[in-house]
Amino acid sequence: DAGITQSPRHKVTETGTPVTLRCHQTENHRYMYWYRQDPGHGLRLIHYSYGVKDTDKGEVSDGYSVSRSKTEDFLLTLESATSSQTSVYFCAIKIDSYTEAFFGQGTRLTVV
Amino acid sequence: AQKVTQAQTEISVVEKEDVTLDCVYETRDTTYYLFWYKQPPSGELVFLIRRNSFDEQNEISGRYSWNFQKSTSSFNFTITASQVVDSAVYFCALRGRDDKIIFGKGTRLHILP
């Protein structure tokens, strides 16, 4: 277990509502990532962070924002959820630039 | 731009057969890292191996082996004497200079008893 907790693990929300997913780590790792996993698309990078308040966009960042005010927490926000954002969301952490990433258990989000 | 291609969407083999999962990558970086992950039916993502661009030595870990060839931009994964527990989705991934880790679409492997 890499010391990563994603919350909530499951969520159903309505179209147009804001949603925030939380990734919490106990490892004090510098790098944190948010991915979404969809059938036929594999894992796609949404946003990532390389330090407190240092974030950057990934492949599919439209409709998502992130914040990292503390080393241990990386928040992913859907400002106005759409059905196309129904997915499984994974958070990952990485010790250094060249190391592998370790993943959380995932959050299944359904937008109805 | 970086890209990872796993052309095999789904593979089925009978238990005890050997199977190779293909991974082809594209990058302009001279320093990069390649990874393989396993996602069993339970859904978690399990790290298997990391390889950097300067180390072309093949690696063997039990029934698993990896063949890294820069000349063909490939990082293939072979399971020898497959077992039912190897059934999973396998992802190949690439990290270049910008710290983004880009994944392929995955190969779903079915090991039939």
Short mmCIF file of C-alpha atoms in Angstrom, two decimals, chain B residues 5-104:
data_model
loop_
_atom_site.label_atom_id
_atom_site.label_comp_id
_atom_site.label_asym_id
_atom_site.label_seq_id
_atom_site.Cartn_x
_atom_site.Cartn_y
_atom_site.Cartn_z
CA THR B 5 0.80 2.42 -28.71
CA GLN B 6 -0.40 -0.96 -27.56
CA ALA B 7 -1.77 -2.40 -30.76
CA GLN B 8 -3.14 -5.56 -29.16
CA THR B 9 -6.47 -4.66 -27.64
CA GLU B 10 -7.26 -8.14 -26.35
CA ILE B 11 -5.38 -11.45 -26.29
CA SER B 12 -6.53 -14.90 -25.23
CA VAL B 13 -4.18 -17.79 -24.63
CA VAL B 14 -4.47 -21.15 -22.98
CA GLU B 15 -2.81 -21.58 -19.63
CA LYS B 16 0.90 -22.50 -19.75
CA GLU B 17 1.38 -20.87 -23.13
CA ASP B 18 3.84 -18.00 -23.49
CA VAL B 19 2.45 -14.61 -24.47
CA THR B 20 4.07 -11.33 -25.52
CA LEU B 21 2.45 -7.95 -25.09
CA ASP B 22 3.69 -5.30 -27.49
CA CYS B 23 4.45 -1.69 -26.66
CA VAL B 24 5.73 0.91 -29.12
CA TYR B 25 6.51 4.43 -28.00
CA GLU B 26 7.26 7.80 -29.56
CA THR B 27 9.28 10.56 -27.96
CA ARG B 28 11.79 13.20 -28.98
CA ASP B 29 13.45 13.18 -25.59
CA THR B 30 16.81 11.49 -25.27
CA THR B 31 16.17 10.73 -21.61
CA TYR B 32 12.95 8.96 -20.84
CA TYR B 33 11.49 6.19 -18.73
CA LEU B 34 9.23 3.32 -19.62
CA PHE B 35 6.89 1.42 -17.32
CA TRP B 36 4.55 -1.54 -17.28
CA TYR B 37 1.53 -1.77 -15.00
CA LYS B 38 -0.97 -4.54 -14.35
CA GLN B 39 -4.65 -3.98 -13.60
CA PRO B 40 -6.29 -7.19 -12.36
CA PRO B 41 -10.08 -7.60 -12.34
CA SER B 42 -10.19 -6.05 -8.86
CA GLY B 43 -9.26 -2.72 -10.48
CA GLU B 44 -6.10 -1.57 -8.74
CA LEU B 45 -3.05 -0.55 -10.75
CA VAL B 46 0.09 -2.48 -9.88
CA PHE B 47 3.55 -1.31 -10.90
CA LEU B 48 5.64 -4.02 -12.59
CA ILE B 49 8.82 -2.49 -13.98
CA ARG B 50 10.66 0.73 -14.82
CA ARG B 51 13.33 1.06 -17.47
CA ASN B 52 15.32 4.18 -18.38
CA SER B 53 16.41 5.06 -21.90
CA PHE B 54 20.07 4.43 -21.18
CA ASP B 55 19.62 0.88 -20.01
CA GLU B 56 18.78 -1.51 -22.82
CA GLN B 57 19.43 -4.63 -20.84
CA ASN B 58 16.57 -7.03 -20.86
CA GLU B 59 15.12 -7.95 -17.53
CA ILE B 60 13.68 -11.15 -16.16
CA SER B 61 11.64 -11.52 -13.01
CA GLY B 62 10.33 -15.01 -12.51
CA ARG B 63 7.95 -15.77 -15.38
CA TYR B 64 8.02 -12.15 -16.54
CA SER B 65 10.57 -10.70 -18.94
CA TRP B 66 10.93 -7.39 -20.73
CA ASN B 67 12.66 -6.65 -24.02
CA PHE B 68 13.65 -3.01 -24.53
CA GLN B 69 14.88 -2.07 -28.01
CA LYS B 70 15.59 1.60 -28.71
CA SER B 71 16.20 0.88 -32.39
CA THR B 72 12.56 -0.07 -32.84
CA SER B 73 11.17 2.09 -29.98
CA SER B 74 9.67 -0.97 -28.38
CA PHE B 75 9.37 -2.24 -24.83
CA ASN B 76 7.68 -5.62 -25.02
CA PHE B 77 6.54 -7.76 -22.12
CA THR B 78 6.56 -11.56 -22.18
CA ILE B 79 4.85 -13.88 -19.74
CA THR B 80 6.24 -17.39 -19.81
CA ALA B 81 4.08 -20.37 -18.85
CA SER B 82 1.05 -18.15 -18.30
CA GLN B 83 -1.32 -18.76 -15.42
CA VAL B 84 -4.95 -17.82 -14.88
CA VAL B 85 -3.85 -15.25 -12.28
CA ASP B 86 -2.07 -13.38 -15.06
CA SER B 87 -5.44 -12.43 -16.52
CA ALA B 88 -5.57 -8.65 -16.36
CA VAL B 89 -5.25 -5.46 -18.35
CA TYR B 90 -1.62 -4.49 -18.88
CA PHE B 91 -0.54 -0.93 -19.52
CA CYS B 92 2.68 0.39 -20.95
CA ALA B 93 3.63 3.98 -20.05
CA LEU B 94 6.22 6.60 -20.95
CA ARG B 95 7.64 9.54 -19.05
CA GLY B 96 9.72 12.15 -20.83
CA ARG B 97 11.34 15.36 -19.66
CA ASP B 98 8.16 17.15 -18.68
CA ASP B 99 7.17 14.71 -15.90
CA LYS B 100 3.97 13.70 -17.63
CA ILE B 101 3.41 9.94 -17.60
CA ILE B 102 1.51 8.93 -20.70
CA PHE B 103 -0.17 5.54 -20.90
CA GLY B 104 -1.10 3.29 -23.78
#
